[in-house]
Tab-separated table of C-alpha atoms in Angstrom:
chain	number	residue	atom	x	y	z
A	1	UNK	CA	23.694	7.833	7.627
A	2	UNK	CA	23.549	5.295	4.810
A	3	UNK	CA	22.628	1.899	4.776
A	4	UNK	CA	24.291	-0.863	2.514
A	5	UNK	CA	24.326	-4.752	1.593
A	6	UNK	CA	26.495	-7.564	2.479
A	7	UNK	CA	28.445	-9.105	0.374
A	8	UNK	CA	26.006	-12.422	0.622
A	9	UNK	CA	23.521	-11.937	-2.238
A	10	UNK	CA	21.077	-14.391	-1.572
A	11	UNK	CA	18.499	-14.053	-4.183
A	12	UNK	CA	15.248	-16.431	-5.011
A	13	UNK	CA	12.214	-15.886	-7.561
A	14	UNK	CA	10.343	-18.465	-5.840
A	15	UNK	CA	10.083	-19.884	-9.001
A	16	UNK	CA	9.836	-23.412	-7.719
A	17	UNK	CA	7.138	-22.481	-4.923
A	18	UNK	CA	3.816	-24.280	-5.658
A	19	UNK	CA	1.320	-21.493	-5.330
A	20	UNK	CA	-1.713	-23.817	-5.035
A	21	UNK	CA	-3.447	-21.714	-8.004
A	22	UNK	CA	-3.228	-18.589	-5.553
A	23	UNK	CA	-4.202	-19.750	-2.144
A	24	UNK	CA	-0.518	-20.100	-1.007
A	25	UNK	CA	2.487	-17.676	-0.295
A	26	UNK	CA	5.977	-18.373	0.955
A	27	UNK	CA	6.495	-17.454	4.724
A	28	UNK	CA	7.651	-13.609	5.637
A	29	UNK	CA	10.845	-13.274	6.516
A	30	UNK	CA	11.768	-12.486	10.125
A	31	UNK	CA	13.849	-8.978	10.536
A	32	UNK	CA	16.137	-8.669	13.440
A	33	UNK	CA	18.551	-5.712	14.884
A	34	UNK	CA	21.830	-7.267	15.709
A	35	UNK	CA	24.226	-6.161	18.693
A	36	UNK	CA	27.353	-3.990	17.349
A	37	UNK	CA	30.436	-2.640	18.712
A	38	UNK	CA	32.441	-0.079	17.601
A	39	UNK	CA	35.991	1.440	18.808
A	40	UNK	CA	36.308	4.339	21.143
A	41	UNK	CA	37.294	7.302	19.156
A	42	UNK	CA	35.553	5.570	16.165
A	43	UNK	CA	33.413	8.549	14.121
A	44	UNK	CA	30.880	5.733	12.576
A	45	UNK	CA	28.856	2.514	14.480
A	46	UNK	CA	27.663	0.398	11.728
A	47	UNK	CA	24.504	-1.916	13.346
A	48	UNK	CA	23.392	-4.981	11.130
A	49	UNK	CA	19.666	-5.181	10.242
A	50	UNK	CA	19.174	-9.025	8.961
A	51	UNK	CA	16.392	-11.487	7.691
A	52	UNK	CA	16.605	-15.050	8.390
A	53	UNK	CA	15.348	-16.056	4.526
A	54	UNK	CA	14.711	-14.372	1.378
A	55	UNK	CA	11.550	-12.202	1.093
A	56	UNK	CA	9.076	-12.789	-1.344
A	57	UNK	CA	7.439	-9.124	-0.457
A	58	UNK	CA	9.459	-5.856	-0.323
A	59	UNK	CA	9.841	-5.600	4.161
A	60	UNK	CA	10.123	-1.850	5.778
A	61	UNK	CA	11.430	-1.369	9.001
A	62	UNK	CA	11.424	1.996	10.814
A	63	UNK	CA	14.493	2.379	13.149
A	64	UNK	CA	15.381	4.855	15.489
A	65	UNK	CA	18.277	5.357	17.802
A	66	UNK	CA	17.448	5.586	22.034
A	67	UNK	CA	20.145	6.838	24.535
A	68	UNK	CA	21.676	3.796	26.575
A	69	UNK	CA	21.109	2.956	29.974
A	70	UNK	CA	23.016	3.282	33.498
A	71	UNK	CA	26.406	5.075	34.331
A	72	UNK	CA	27.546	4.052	31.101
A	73	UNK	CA	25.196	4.902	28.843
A	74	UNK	CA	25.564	6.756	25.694
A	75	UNK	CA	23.609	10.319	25.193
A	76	UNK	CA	22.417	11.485	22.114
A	77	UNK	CA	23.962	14.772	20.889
A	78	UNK	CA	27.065	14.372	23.312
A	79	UNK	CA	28.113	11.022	22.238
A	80	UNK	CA	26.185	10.183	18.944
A	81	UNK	CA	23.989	11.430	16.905
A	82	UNK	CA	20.273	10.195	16.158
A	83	UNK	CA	19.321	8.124	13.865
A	84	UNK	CA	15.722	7.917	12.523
A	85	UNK	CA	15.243	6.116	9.287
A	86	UNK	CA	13.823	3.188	7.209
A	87	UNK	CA	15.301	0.151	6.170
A	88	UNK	CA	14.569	-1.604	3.033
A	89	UNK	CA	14.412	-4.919	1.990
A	90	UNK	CA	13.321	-5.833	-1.287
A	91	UNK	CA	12.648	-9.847	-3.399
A	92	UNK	CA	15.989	-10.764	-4.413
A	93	UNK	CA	18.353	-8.589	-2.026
A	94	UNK	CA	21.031	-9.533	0.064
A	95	UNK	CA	20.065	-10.519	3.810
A	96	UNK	CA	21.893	-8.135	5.711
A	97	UNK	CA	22.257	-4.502	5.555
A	98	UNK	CA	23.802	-1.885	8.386
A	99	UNK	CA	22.469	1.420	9.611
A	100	UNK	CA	25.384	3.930	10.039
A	101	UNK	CA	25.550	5.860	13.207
A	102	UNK	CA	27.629	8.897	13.429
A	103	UNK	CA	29.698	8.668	16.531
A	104	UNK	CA	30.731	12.517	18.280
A	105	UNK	CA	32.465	10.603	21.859
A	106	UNK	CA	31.940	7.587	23.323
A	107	UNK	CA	34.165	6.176	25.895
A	108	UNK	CA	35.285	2.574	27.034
A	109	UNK	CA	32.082	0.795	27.986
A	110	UNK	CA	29.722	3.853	26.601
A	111	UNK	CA	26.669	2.303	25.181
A	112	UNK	CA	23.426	3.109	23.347
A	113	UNK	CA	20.785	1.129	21.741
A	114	UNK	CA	18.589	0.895	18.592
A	115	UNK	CA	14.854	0.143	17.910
A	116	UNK	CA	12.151	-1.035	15.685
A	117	UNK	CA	9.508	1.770	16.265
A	118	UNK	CA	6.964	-0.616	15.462
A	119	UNK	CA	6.672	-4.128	13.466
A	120	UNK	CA	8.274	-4.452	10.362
A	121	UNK	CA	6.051	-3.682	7.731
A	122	UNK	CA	5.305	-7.165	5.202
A	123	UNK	CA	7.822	-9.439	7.670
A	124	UNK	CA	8.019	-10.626	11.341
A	125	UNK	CA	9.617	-9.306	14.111
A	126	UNK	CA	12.400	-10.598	15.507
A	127	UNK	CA	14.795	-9.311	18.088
A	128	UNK	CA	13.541	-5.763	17.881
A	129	UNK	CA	16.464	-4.092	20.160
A	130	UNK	CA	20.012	-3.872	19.349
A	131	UNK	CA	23.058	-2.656	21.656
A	132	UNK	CA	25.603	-0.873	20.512
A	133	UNK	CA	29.131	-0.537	22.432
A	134	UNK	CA	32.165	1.011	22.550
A	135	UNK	CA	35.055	-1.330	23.541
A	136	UNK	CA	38.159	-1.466	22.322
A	137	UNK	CA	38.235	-5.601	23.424
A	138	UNK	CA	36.474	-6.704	20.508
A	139	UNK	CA	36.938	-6.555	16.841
A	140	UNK	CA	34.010	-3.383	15.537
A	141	UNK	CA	31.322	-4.412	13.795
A	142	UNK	CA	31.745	-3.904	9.686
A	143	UNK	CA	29.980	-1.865	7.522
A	144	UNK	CA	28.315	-4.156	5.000
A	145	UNK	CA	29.610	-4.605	2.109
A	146	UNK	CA	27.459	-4.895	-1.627
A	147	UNK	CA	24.477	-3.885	-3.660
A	148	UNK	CA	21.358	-3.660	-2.876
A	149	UNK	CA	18.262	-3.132	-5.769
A	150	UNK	CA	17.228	0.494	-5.935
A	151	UNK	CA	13.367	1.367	-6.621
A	152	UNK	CA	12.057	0.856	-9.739
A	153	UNK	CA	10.700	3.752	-11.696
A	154	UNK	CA	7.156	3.184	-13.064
A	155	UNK	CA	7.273	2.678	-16.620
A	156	UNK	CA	4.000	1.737	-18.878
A	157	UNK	CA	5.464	-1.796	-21.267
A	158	UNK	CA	2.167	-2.975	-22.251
A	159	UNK	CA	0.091	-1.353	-24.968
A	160	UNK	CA	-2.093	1.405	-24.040
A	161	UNK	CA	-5.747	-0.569	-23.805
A	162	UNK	CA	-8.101	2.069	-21.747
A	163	UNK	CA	-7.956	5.768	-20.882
A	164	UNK	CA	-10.461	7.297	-19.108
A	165	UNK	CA	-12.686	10.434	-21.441
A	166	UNK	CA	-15.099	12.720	-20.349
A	167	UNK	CA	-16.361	12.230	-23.894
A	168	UNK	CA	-16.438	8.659	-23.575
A	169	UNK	CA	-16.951	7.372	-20.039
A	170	UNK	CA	-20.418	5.378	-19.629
A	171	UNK	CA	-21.727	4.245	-16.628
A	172	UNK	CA	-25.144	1.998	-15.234
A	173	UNK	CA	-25.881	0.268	-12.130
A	174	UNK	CA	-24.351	-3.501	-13.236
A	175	UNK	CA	-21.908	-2.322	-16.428
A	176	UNK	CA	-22.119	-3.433	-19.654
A	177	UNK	CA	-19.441	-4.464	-22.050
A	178	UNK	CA	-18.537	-0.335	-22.768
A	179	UNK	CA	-19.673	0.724	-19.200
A	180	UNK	CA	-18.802	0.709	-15.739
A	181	UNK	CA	-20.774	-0.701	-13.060
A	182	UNK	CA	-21.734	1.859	-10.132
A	183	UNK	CA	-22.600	-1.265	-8.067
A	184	UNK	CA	-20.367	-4.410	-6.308
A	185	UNK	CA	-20.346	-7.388	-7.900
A	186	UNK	CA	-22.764	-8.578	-4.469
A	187	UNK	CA	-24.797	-5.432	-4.611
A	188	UNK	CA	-24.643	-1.952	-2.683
A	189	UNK	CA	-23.232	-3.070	0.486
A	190	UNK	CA	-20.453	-4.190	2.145
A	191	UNK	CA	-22.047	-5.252	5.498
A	192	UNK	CA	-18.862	-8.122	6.039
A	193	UNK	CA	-16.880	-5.063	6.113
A	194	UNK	CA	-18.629	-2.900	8.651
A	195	UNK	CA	-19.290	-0.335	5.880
A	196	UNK	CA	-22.509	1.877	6.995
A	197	UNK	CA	-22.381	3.513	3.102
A	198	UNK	CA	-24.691	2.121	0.877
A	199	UNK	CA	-23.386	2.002	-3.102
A	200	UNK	CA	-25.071	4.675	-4.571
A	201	UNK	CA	-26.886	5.378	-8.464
A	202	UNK	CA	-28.675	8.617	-9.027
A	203	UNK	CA	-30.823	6.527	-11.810
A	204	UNK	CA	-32.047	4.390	-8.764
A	205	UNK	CA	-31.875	6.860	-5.946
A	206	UNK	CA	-33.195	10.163	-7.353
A	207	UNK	CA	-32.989	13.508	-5.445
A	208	UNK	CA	-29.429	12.531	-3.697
A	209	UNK	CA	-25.951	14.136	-4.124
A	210	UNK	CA	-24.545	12.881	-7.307
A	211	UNK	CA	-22.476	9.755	-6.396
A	212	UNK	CA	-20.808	10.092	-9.161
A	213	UNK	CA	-19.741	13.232	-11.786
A	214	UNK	CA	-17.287	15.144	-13.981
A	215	UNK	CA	-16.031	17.995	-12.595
A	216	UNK	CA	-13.468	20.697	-13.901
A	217	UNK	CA	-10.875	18.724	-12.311
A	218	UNK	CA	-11.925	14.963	-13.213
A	219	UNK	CA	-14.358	12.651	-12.232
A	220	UNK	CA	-15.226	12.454	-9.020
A	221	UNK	CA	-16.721	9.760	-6.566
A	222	UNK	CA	-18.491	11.407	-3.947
A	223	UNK	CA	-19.234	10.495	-0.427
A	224	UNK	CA	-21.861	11.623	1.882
A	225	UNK	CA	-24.014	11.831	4.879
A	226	UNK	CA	-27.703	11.605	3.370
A	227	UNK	CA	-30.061	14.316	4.161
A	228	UNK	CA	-32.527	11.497	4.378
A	229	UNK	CA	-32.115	8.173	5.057
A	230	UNK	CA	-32.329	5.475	2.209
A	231	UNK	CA	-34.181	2.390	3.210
A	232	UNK	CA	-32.716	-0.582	0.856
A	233	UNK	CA	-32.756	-4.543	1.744
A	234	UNK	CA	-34.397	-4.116	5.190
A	235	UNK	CA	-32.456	-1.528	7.082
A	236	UNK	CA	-31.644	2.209	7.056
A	237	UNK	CA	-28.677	3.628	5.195
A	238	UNK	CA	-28.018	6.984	6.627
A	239	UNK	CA	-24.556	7.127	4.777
A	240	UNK	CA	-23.366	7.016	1.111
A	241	UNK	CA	-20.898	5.954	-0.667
A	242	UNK	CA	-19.392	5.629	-4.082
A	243	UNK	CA	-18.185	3.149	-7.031
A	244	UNK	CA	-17.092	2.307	-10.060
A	245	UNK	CA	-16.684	-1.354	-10.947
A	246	UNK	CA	-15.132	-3.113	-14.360
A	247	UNK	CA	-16.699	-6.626	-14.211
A	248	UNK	CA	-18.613	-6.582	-16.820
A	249	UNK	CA	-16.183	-3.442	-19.077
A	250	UNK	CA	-14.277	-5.868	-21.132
A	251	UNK	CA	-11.893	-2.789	-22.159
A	252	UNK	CA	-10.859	-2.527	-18.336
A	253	UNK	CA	-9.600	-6.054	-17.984
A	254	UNK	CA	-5.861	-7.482	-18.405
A	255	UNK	CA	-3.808	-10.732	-17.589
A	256	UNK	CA	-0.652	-8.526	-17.150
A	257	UNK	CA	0.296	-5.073	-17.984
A	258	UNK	CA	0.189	-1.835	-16.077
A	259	UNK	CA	-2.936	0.089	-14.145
A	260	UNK	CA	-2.047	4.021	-13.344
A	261	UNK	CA	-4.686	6.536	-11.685
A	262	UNK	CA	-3.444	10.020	-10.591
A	263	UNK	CA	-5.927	11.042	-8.535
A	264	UNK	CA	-6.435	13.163	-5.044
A	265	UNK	CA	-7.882	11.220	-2.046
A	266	UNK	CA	-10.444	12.623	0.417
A	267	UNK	CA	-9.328	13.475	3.973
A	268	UNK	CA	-12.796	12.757	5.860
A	269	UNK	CA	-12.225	10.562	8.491
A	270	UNK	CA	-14.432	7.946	8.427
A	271	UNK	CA	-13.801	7.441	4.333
A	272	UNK	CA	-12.116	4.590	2.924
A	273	UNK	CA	-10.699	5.278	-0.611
A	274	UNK	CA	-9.228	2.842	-2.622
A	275	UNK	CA	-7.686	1.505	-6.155
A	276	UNK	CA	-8.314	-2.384	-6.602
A	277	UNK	CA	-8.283	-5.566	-8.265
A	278	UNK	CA	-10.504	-8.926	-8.478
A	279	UNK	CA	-9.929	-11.767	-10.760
A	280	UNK	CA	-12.309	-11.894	-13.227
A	281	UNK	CA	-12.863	-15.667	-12.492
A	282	UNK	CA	-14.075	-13.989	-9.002
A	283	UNK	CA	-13.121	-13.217	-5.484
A	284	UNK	CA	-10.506	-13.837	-4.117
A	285	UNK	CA	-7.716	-13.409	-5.415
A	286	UNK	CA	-7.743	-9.499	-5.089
A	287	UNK	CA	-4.548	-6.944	-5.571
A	288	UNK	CA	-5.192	-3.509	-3.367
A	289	UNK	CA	-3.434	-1.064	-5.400
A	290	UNK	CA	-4.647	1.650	-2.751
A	291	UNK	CA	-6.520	1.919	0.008
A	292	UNK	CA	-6.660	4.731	2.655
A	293	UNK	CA	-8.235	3.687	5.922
A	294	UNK	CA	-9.686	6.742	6.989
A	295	UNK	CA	-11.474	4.980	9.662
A	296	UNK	CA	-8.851	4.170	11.633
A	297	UNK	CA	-7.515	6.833	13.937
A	298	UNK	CA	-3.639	6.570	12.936
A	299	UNK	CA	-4.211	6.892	9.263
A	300	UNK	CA	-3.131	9.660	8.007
A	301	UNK	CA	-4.190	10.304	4.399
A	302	UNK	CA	-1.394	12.809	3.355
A	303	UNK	CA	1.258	10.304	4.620
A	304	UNK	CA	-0.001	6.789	4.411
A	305	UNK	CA	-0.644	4.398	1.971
A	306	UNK	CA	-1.976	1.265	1.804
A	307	UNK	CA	-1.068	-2.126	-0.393
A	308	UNK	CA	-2.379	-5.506	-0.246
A	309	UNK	CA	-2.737	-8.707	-1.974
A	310	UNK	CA	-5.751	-11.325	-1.196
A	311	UNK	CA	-5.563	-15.052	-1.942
A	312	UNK	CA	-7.868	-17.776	-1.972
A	313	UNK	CA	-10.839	-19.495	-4.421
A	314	UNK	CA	-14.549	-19.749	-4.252
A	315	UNK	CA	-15.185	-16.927	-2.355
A	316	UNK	CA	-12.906	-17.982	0.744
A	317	UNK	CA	-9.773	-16.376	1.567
A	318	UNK	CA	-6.247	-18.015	2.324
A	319	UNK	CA	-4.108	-15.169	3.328
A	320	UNK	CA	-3.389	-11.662	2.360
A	321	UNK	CA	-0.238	-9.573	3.170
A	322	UNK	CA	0.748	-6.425	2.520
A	323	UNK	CA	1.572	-2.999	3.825
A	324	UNK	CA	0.921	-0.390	5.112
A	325	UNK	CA	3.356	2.092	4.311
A	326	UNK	CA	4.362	6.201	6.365
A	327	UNK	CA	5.379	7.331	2.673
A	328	UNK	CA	7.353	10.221	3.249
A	329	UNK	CA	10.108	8.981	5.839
A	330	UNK	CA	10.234	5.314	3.714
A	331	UNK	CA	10.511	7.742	-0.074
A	332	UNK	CA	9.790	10.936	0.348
A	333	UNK	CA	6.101	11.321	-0.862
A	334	UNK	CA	3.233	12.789	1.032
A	335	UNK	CA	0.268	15.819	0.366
A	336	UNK	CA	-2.341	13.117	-0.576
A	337	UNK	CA	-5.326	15.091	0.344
A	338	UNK	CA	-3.899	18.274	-1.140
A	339	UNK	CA	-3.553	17.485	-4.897
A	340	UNK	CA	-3.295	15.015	-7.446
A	341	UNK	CA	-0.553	11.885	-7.196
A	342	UNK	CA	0.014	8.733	-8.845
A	343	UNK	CA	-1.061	5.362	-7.920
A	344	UNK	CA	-0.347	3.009	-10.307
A	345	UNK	CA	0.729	-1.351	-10.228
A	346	UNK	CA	2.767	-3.433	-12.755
A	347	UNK	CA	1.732	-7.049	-13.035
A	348	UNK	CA	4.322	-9.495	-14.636
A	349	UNK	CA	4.635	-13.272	-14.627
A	350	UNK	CA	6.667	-13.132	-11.740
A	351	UNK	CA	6.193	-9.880	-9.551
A	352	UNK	CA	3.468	-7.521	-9.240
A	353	UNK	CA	5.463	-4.395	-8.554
A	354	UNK	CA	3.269	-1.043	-6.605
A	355	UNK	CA	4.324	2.704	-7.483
A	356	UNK	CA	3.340	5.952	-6.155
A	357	UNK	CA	3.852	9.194	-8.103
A	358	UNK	CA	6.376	6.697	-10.385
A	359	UNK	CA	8.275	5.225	-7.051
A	360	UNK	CA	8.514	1.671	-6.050
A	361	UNK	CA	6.767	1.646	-2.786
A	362	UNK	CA	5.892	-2.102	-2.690
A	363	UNK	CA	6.822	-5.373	-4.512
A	364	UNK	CA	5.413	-9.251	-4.201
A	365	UNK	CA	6.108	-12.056	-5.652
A	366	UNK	CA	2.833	-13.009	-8.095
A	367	UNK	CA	0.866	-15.793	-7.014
A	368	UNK	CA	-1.609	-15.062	-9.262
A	369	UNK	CA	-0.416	-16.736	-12.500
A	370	UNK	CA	-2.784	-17.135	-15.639
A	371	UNK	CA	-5.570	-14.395	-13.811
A	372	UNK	CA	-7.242	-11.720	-15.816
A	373	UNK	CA	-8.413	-8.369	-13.796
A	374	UNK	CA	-10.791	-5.882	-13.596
A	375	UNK	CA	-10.285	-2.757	-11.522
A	376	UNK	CA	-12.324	-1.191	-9.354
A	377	UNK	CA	-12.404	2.439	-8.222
A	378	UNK	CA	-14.431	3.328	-4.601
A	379	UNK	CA	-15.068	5.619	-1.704
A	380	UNK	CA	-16.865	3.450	0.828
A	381	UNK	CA	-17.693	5.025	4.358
A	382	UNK	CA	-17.021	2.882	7.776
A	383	UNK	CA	-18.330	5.301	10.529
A	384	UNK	CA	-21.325	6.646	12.372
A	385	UNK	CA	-20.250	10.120	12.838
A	386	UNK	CA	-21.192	13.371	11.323
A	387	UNK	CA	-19.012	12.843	8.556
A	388	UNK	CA	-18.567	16.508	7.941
A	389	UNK	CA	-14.944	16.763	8.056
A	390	UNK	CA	-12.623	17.641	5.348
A	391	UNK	CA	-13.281	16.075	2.056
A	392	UNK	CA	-15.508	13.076	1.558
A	393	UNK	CA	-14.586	12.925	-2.193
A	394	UNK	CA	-11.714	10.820	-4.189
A	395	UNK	CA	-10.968	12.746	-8.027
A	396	UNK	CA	-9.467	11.070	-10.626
A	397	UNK	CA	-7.733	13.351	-12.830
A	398	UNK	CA	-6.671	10.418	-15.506
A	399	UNK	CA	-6.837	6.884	-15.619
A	400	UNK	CA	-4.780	4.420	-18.343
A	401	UNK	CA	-4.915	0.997	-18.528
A	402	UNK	CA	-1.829	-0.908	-20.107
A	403	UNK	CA	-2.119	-4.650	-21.468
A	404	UNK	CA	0.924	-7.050	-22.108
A	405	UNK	CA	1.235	-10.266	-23.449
């Protein structure tokens, strides 16, 4: 199984969309699975996978094959083999791409189908079923024909700016020029967001788990159930949680340029990890460079991963879109939880580009022009359970910060 372009190479930067300074995107793109035929005695079914426009975000779709349906329907393992893969769609391909089937028998009339397993991922669905037929009174449907962009590899252009030291890392609760900030620009919680953690500071909060410390393996950002609960701005906080914010760390902060953490994520259900971005002229815009949504009950943190973009001005939001990606069928990648991986974004004048372990996972088209960053590294907590599962902590092993003109 293979999948390949058509010869129409459609392309578009979007150079000539008006972004509305960041609180406007172009539309998704709508994918659809086409009806196919192929000829009896034919070893291959090619099935067209199309978008009605250009994308200006990279679109996944999972497809899988299903056995047809009445006396003629086609059985997998007697008369073709299954199919379960991901289709890819990046800014700037070609619209149309075909899934090969291998074909073992398939008589006159012998049919099967195949199916989205779920929504595309960063584009709408269209018609989410295709037929496939074998008929010998209409011309097969083509493989398709062209090239289509292969994953970028991540690669640091800018000039290295930060790196994250033992020796040197300073930290208080609001930051300082040279420090990070263990609070949110709005304070210790996130009550908008449902998050029951409060923001924690050993320097504030004495006689709790270290929120934040060095261990042999990095730094680490811990998350916990308190022993006790911590009574700040009028209600209990019987959870807490973990961060380490740039606002006010001038080192931390680019236009454009590269961000790369290799760290290992927690697996506690219940956490919510993540690697992210807020203009410096404030929220939103925002670029999610991770998250894990640990409390959502399909998330799996050794196979998902999560990336986003947030637009909007003065504190209001005008869309986000994004994905949220099953890494290892889409490229291979996966184990999370288990050890140290690479999370890391590019951000250029006209894409901002996401990587894991040095892959293109994800790739947008920058709305964002003329922003500066600063990052933010968390472990916030969204639950009201024990919390006692697994790993409640997110280590970052290294951290470097890349600027470009």
């Amino acid at each position: 199984m293979s999948a390949t372009s058509s010869t129409a190479t459609m392309t578009s930067s979007f150079a000539d969309f008006d972004f509305a300074n960041g609180t406007k995107l172009p539309d998704k793109a709508t994918l659809s699975l086409e009806n196919a035929t192929f000829a009896p005695g034919s070893g291959t079914a090619y099935v067209p996978v199309r978008l009605n426009q250009p994308t200006p975000n990279t679109v996944i779709a999972r497809v899988i094959t299903v056995n047809g349906s009445g006396a003629l329907r086609a059985l997998s393992g007697y008369h073709y083999k299954t199919v379960d893969t991901v289709v890819i769609f990046r800014p700037g391909d070609p619209l149309v791409q075909t899934v090969e089937v291998p074909v073992i028998s398939a008589a006159e009339g012998q049919q099967f189908q195949l199916k989205l397993r779920e929504a595309p991922w960063g584009g709408l669905q269209g018609q989410s079923v295709a037929t496939i037929t074998a008929t010998s009174g209409t011309a097969a449907t083509q493989k398709a024909a062209g090239t289509f962009r292969q994953p970028r590899s991540f690669a640091a252009t800018g000039t290295l700016q930060f790196e994250l030291d033992r020796d040197t890392h300073k930290r208080s609760p609001d930051g300082g020029w040279n420090r990070w900030a263990t609070s949110l620009s709005h304070g210790r919680t996130q009550i908008a967001n449902a998050e029951t953690g409060l923001y924690l500071d050993s320097s504030l909060f004495p006689g709790i788990e270290g929120p934040v410390y060095w261990s042999t393996q990095g730094l680490v950002l811990h998350s916990q159930k308190l022993k006790t609960p911590i009574h700040y701005e009028g209600r209990d906080w019987h959870y807490g949680a973990s961060v380490l914010d740039g606002r006010n760390f001038l080192a931390s902060q680019i236009g454009y340029g590269q961000y790369e953490w290799e760290a290992r994520m927690p697996s506690r259900r219940g956490s919510w990890p993540a690697f992210w971005l807020i203009s410096t002229s404030g929220w939103p815009p925002e670029i999610d460079i991770y998250e894990g949504f640990g409390y959502q009950n399909y998330w799996d943190f050794d196979r998902h991963a999560a990336h986003t973009i947030h637009g909007g001005s003065n504190g209001a939001r005008s869309f986000q879109r994004g994905v949220t990606i099953q890494t290892e069928q889409a490229y291979g990648l996966k184990g999370y939880s288990q050890g140290f991986h690479r999370f890391a974004v590019d951000i250029q004048r006209d894409y901002i580009t996401w990587f894991v372990d040095g892959v293109e996972t994800y790739q947008s088209v920058n709305p964002f022009k003329g922003h500066r960053w600063y990052p933010i590294m968390n472990v916030a907590v969204k639950t009201s359970g024990a919390y006692d599962d697994g790993s409640g902590d997110m280590i970052i092993k290294s951290f470097r910060i890349y600027s470009a003109p």
